[in-house]
Coordinates of C-alpha atoms in Angstrom, one line a residue:
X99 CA 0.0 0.0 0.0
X100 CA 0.7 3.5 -0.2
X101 CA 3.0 5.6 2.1
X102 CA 0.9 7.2 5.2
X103 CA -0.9 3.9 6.0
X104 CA 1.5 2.8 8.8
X105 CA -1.4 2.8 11.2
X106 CA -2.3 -0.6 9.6
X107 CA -0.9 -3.7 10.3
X108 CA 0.1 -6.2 7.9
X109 CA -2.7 -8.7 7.6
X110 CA -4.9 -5.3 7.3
X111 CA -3.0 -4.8 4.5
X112 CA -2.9 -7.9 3.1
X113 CA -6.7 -8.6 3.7
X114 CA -7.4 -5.1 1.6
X115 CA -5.5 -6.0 -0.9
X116 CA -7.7 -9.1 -1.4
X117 CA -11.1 -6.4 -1.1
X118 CA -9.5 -3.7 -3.8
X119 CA -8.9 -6.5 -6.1
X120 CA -12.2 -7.4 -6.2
X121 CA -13.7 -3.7 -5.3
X122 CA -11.5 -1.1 -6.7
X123 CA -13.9 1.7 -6.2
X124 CA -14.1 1.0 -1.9
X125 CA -13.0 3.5 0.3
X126 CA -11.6 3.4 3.9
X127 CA -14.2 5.9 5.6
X128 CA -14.5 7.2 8.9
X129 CA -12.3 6.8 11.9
X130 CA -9.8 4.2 10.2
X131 CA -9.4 7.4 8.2
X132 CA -8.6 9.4 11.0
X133 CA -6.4 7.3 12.6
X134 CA -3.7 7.1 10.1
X135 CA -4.0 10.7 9.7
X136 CA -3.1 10.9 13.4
X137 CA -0.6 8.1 13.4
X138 CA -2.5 5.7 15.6
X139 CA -2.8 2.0 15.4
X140 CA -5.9 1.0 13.2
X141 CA -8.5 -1.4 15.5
X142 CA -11.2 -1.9 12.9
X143 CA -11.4 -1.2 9.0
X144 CA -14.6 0.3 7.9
X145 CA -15.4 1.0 3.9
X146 CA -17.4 2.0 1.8
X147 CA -18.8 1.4 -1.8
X148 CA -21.0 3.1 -4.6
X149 CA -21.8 -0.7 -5.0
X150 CA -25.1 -2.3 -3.3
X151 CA -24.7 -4.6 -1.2
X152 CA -26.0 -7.6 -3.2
X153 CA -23.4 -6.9 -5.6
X154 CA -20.7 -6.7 -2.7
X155 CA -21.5 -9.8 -1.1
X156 CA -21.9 -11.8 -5.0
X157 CA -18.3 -10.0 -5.6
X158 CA -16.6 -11.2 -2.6
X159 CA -18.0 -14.7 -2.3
X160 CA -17.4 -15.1 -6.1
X161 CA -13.2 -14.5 -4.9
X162 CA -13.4 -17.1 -2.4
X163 CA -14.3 -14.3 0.5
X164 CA -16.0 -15.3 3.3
X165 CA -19.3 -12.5 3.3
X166 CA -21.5 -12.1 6.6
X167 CA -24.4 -10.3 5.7
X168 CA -24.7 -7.8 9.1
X169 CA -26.8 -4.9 8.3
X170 CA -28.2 -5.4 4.3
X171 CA -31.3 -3.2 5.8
X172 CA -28.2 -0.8 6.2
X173 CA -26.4 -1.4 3.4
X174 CA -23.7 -3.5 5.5
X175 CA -22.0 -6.7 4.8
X176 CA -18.5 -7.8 6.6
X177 CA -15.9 -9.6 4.8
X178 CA -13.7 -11.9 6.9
X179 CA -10.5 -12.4 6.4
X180 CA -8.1 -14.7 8.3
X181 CA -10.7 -14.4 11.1
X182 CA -10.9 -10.4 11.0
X183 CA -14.1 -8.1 10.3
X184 CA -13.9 -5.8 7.5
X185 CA -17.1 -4.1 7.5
X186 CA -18.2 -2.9 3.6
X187 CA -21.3 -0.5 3.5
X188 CA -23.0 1.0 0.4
X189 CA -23.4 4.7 0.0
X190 CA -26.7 6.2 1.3
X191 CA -28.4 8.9 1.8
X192 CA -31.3 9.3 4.5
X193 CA -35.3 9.0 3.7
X194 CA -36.6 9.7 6.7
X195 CA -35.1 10.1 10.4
X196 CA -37.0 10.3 13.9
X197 CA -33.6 10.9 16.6
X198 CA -32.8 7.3 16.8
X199 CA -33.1 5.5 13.7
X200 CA -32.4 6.4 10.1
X201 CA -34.2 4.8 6.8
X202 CA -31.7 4.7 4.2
X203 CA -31.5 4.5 0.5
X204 CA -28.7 3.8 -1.7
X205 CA -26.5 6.5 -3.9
X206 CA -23.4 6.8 -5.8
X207 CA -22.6 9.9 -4.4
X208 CA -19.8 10.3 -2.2
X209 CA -20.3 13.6 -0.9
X210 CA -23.9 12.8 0.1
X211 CA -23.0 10.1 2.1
X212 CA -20.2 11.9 3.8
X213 CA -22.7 14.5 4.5
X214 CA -25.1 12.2 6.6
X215 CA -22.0 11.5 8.9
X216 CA -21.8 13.1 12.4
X217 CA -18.3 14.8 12.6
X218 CA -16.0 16.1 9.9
X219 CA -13.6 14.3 11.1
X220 CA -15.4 10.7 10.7
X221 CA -16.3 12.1 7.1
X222 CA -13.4 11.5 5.1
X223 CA -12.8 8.9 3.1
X224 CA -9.3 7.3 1.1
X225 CA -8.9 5.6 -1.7
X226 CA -7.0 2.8 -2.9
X227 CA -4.2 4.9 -4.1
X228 CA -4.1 6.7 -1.2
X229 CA -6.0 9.9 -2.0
X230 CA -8.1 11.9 1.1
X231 CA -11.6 13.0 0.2
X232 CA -12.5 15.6 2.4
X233 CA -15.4 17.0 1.8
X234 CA -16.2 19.1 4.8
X235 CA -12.4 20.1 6.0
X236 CA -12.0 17.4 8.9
X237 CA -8.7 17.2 8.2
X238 CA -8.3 20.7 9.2
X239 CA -10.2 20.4 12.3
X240 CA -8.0 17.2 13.2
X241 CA -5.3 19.2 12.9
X242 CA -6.9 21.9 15.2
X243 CA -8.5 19.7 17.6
X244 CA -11.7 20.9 16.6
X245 CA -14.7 18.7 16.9
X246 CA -17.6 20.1 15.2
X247 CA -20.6 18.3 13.3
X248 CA -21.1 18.4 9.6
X249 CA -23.3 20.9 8.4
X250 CA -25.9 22.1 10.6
X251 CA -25.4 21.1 14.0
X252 CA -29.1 21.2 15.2
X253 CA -30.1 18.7 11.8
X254 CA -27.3 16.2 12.6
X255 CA -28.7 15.9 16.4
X256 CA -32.0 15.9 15.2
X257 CA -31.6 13.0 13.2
X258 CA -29.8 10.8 15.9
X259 CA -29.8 12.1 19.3
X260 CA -27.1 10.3 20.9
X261 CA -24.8 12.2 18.4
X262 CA -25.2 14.3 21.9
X263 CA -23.5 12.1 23.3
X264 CA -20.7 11.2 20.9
X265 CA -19.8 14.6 20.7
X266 CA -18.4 14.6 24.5
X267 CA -16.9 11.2 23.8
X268 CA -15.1 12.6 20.4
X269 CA -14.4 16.0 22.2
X270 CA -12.5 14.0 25.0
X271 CA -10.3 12.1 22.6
X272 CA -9.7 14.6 19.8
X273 CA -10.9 18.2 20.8
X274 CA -8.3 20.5 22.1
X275 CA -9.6 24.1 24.2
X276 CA -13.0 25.2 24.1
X277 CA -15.3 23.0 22.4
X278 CA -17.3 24.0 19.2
X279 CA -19.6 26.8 19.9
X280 CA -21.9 26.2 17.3
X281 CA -22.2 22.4 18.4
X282 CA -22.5 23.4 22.3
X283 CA -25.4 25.6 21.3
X284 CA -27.0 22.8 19.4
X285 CA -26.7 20.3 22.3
X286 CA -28.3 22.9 24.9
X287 CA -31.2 23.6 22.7
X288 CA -32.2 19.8 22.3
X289 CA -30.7 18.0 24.9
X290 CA -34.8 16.8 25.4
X291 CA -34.2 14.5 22.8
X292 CA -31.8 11.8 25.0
X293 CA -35.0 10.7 26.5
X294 CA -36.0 9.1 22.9
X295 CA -32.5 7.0 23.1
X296 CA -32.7 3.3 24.7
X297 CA -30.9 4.0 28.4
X298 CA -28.7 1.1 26.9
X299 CA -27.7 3.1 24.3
X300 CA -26.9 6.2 27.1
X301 CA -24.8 4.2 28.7
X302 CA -22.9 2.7 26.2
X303 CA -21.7 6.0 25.2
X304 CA -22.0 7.5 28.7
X305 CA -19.7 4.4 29.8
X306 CA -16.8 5.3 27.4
X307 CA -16.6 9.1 28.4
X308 CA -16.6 8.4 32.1
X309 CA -13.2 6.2 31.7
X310 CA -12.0 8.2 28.2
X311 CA -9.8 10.9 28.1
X312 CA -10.1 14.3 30.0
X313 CA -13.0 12.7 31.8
X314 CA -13.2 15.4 34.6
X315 CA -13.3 18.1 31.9
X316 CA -16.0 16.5 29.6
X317 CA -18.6 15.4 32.5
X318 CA -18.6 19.2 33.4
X319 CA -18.6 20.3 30.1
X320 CA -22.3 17.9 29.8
X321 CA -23.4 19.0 33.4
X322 CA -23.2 22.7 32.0
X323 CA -25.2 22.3 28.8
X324 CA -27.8 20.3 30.9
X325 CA -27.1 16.9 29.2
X326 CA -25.9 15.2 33.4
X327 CA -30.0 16.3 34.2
X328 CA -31.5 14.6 31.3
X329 CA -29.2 11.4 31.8
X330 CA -29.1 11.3 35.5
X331 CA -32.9 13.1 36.5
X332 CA -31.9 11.7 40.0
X333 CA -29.5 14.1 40.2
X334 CA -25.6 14.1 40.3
X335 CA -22.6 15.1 42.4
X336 CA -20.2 16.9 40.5
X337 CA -17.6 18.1 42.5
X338 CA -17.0 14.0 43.9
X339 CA -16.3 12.8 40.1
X340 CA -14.0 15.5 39.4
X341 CA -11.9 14.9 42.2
X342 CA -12.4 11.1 42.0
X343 CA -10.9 11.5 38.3
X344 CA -8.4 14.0 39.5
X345 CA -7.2 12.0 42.5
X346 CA -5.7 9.5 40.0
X347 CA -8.9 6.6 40.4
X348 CA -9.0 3.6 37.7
X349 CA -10.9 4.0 34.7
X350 CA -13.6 1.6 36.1
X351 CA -16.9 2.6 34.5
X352 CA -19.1 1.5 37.4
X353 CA -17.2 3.0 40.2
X354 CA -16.9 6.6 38.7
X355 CA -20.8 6.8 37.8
X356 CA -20.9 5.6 41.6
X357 CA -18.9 8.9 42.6
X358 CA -21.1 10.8 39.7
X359 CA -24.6 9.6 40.9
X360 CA -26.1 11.7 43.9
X361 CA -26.5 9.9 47.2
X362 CA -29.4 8.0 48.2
X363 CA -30.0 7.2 44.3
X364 CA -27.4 4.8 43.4
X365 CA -30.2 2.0 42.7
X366 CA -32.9 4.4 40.9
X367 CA -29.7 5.0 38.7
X368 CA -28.5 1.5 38.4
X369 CA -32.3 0.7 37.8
X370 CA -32.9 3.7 35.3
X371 CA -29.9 2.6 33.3
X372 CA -30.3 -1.0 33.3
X373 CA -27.0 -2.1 34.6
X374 CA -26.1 -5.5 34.4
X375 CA -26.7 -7.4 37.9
X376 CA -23.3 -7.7 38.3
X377 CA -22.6 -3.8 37.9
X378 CA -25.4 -3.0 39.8
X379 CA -24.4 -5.3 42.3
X380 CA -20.8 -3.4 42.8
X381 CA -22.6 0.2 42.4
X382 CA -24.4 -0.8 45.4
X383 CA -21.7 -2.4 47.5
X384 CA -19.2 0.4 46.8
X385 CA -21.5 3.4 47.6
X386 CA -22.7 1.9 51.4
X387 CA -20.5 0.2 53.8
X388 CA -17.7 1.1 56.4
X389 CA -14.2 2.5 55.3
X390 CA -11.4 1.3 56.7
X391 CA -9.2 3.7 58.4
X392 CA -5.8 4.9 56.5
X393 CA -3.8 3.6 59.9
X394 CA -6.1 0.1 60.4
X395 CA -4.0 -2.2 61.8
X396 CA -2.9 -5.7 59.5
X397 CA -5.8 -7.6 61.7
X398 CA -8.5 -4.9 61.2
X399 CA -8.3 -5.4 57.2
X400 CA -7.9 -8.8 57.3
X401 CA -11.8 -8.6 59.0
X402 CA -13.1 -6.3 56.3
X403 CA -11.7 -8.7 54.0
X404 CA -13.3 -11.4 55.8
X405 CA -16.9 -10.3 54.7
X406 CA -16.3 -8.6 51.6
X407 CA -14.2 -8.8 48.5
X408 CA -11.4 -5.8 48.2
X409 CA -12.3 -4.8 45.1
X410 CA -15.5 -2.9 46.7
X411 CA -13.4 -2.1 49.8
X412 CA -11.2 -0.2 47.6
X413 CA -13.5 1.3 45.3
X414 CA -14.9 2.6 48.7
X415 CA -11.3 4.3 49.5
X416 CA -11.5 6.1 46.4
X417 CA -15.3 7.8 47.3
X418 CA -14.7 8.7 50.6
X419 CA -11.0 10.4 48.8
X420 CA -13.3 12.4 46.9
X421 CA -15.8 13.2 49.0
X422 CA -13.3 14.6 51.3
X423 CA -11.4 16.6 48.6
X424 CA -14.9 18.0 47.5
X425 CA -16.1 18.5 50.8
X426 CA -12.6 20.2 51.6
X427 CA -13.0 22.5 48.5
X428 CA -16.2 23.6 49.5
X429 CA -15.5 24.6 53.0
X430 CA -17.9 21.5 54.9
X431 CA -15.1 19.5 56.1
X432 CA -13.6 20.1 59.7
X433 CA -10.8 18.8 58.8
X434 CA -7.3 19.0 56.5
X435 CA -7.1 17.5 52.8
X436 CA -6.8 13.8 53.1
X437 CA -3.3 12.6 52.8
X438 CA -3.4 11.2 49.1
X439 CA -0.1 9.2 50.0
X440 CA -2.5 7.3 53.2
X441 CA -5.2 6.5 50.9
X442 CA -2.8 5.1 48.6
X443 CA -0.5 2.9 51.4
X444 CA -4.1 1.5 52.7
X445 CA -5.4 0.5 49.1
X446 CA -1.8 -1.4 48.5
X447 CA -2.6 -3.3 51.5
X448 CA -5.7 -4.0 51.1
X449 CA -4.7 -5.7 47.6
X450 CA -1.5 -7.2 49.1
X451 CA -3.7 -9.4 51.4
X452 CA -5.1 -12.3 50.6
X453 CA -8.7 -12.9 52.0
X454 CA -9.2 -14.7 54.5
X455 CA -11.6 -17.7 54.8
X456 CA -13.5 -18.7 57.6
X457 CA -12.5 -22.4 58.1
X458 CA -14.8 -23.9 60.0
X459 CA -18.2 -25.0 58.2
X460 CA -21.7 -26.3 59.7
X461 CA -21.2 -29.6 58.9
X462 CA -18.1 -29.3 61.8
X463 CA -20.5 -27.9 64.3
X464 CA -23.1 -31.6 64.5
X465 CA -19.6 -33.3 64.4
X466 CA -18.6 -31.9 67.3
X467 CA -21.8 -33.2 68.7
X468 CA -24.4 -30.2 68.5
X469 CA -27.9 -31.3 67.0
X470 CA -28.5 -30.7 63.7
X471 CA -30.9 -27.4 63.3
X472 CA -31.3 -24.0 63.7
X473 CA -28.7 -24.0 66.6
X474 CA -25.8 -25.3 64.3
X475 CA -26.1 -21.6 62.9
X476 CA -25.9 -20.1 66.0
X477 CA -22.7 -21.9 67.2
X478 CA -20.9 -21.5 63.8
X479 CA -21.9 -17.7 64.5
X480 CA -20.2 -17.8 67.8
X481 CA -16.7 -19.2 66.3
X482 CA -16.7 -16.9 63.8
X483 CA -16.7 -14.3 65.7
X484 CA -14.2 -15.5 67.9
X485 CA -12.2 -16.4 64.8
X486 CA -12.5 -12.6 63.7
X487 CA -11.9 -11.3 66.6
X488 CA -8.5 -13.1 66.6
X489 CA -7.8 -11.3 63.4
X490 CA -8.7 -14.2 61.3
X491 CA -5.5 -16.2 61.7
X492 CA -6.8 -18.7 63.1
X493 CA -6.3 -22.4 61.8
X494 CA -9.6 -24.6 61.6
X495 CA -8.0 -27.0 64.2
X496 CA -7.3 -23.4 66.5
X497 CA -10.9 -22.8 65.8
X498 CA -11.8 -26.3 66.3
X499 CA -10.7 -26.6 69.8
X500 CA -12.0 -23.1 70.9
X501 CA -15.5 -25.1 69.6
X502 CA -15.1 -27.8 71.9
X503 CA -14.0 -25.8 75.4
X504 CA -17.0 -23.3 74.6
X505 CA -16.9 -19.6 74.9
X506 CA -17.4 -19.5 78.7

């Protein structure tokens, strides 16, 4: 291939080579585009064609390609090619939109195509001989850092409204200063239409801006154009995700929406955005529950440990961090700015330890001669908590013996 495509490794190569022999008149669109423009590694290979998309999928099959027909309602059809995706879609234009879906027929125009696309910078397209279409000067604004929607900002919303969303995400990754006023003005004036969008879509997109780039930045940027109220209509606590980013936290989706989502409303939220049960499980056991202090002894941990797993422990370190530091910006707190360097000893430990496990089981309590029953419960309480009061070191045969002298 041509020089400039560096981005793209060589069985990318190679597998487009096998498509531009076949379809010499496919394009690379979108952000495979952008990313060799930039210099960045190429993750998936999006094109296009003035073809339609029976006559794609009868081209490729007829060269031996292995064709998955994904969207043919959308034009789209993925070759695969030594087990990758290369998705091929068929110029369109839009009939009719309604904020969340699009119906589509086909055209050979390129420039109509790249003018139902959401970003100029997702609207170019290159050729086989290496040759940048640009229809709307997105290679400018990638050069700028300027985000900004293709034509009329209001339209393009209008027709998909979680292009509200993407523009954040884009702004994050690509946008440099103050974003697009034009687009900004957009968003305020129709941030209504979110509340067409499945909440699955939301927080799909809502997901990758929390743990993207210049997180902090963005989620205040959406809080002051009134898109956090429409997304989070429990409410939202600002200041605690700033700092929570800030403070250096991992880019875990679940626990930064946990510092993001006002108190008291972590379940309506988990509930309104249908998290899995397994993220709204941790949402829940991260934003309730004791902290363990910066200075808790080896034996103290080792009991929190005892009845929880330390990924929530930790995740808890990192709110009550925040809360603090927000709490501290804002004048409430009584006390100095929490030492960073504690929180960060205490969440090294907690991870260094390995959990302990009660060793004793039920079946041990009738052995030792109690009735089976309701008792048995009762007992096994009773060692355990002799067992954790110990700092759970004991051994089962420690715990064992303290079972058959009794707790007199």
């Amino acid at each position: 291939m041509d020089a400039g495509s560096e981005g793209l490794t060589p069985a990318q190569r190679r597998a487009l080579a096998q498509i531009w022999a076949v379809l010499p008149q496919a394009r690379l669109v979108g952000g495979v585009v952008r990313d060799l423009l930039m210099g960045r590694p190429v993750a998936d290979v999006d094109m296009a064609t003035p073809e339609t998309p029976e006559q794609v999928q009868d081209t490729l099959t007829a060269a031996g390609i292995k064709v998955v027909p994904t969207g043919l309602s959308h034009g789209t059809v993925t070759a695969v090619i030594a087990s990758a995706p290369y998705e091929i879609t068929t110029l369109r234009r839009d009939m009719e939109t309604d904020g969340r879906h699009a119906v589509v027929c086909w055209t050979t125009d390129w420039r109509e195509d790249a003018a139902r696309r959401d970003f100029t910078i997702n609207a170019m397209s290159r050729s086989r001989d290496g040759t940048l279409h640009d229809y709307f000067g997105g290679q400018a604004d990638l050069a700028q850092g300027l985000v900004r929607f293709v034509g009329d900002a209001g339209t393009r919303i209008e027709e998909d409204a979680l292009r509200i969303l993407r523009f954040f995400r884009f702004q994050g990754r690509y946008g440099t200063g103050e974003p697009d006023a034009e687009a900004m003005r957009a968003i305020t004036l129709r941030v209504g239409l979110i509340t067409r969008l499945s909440v699955e879509r939301v927080w799909s997109e809502l997901q990758r801006i929390l743990i993207g780039p210049n997180a902090a930045t963005l989620v205040a940027m959406m809080a002051r154009a009134g898109v956090l109220s429409v997304i989070l209509p429990q409410g939202f606590a600002l200041g605690r995700f700033i700092h929570l980013v800030q403070a250096g936290a991992p880019a875990d989706a679940v626990l930064r929406l946990a510092a993001l989502a006002a108190e008291g409303s972590k379940l309506d939220v988990a509930q309104h955005l249908k998290l899995s049960r397994a993220d709204t499980a941790f949402l829940l056991a991260v934003s309730k529950g004791p902290v363990p202090e910066t200075d808790a002894t080896d034996a103290a941990l080792r009991r929190f440990l005892a009845d929880e797993p330390a990924r929530p422990l930790i995740g808890r370190t990192w709110l009550w961090q925040a809360t603090l530091l927000a709490d501290a910006e804002g004048g409430q707190a009584e006390t100095a700015q929490p030492d960073a360097r504690a929180f960060e000893a205490l969440r090294k430990r907690l991870e260094g330890i390995p959990r302990p496990v009660f060793p004793v089981a039920g079946r041990d309590i009738v052995a030792a001669g109690h009735a089976p029953g309701p008792a048995v419960g009762q007992v096994l309480a009773r060692v355990r908590n002799w067992w954790m009061a110990e700092g759970c070191t004991a051994s089962r045969e420690a715990c064992l013996d303290r079972l058959r002298h009794g707790f007199e």
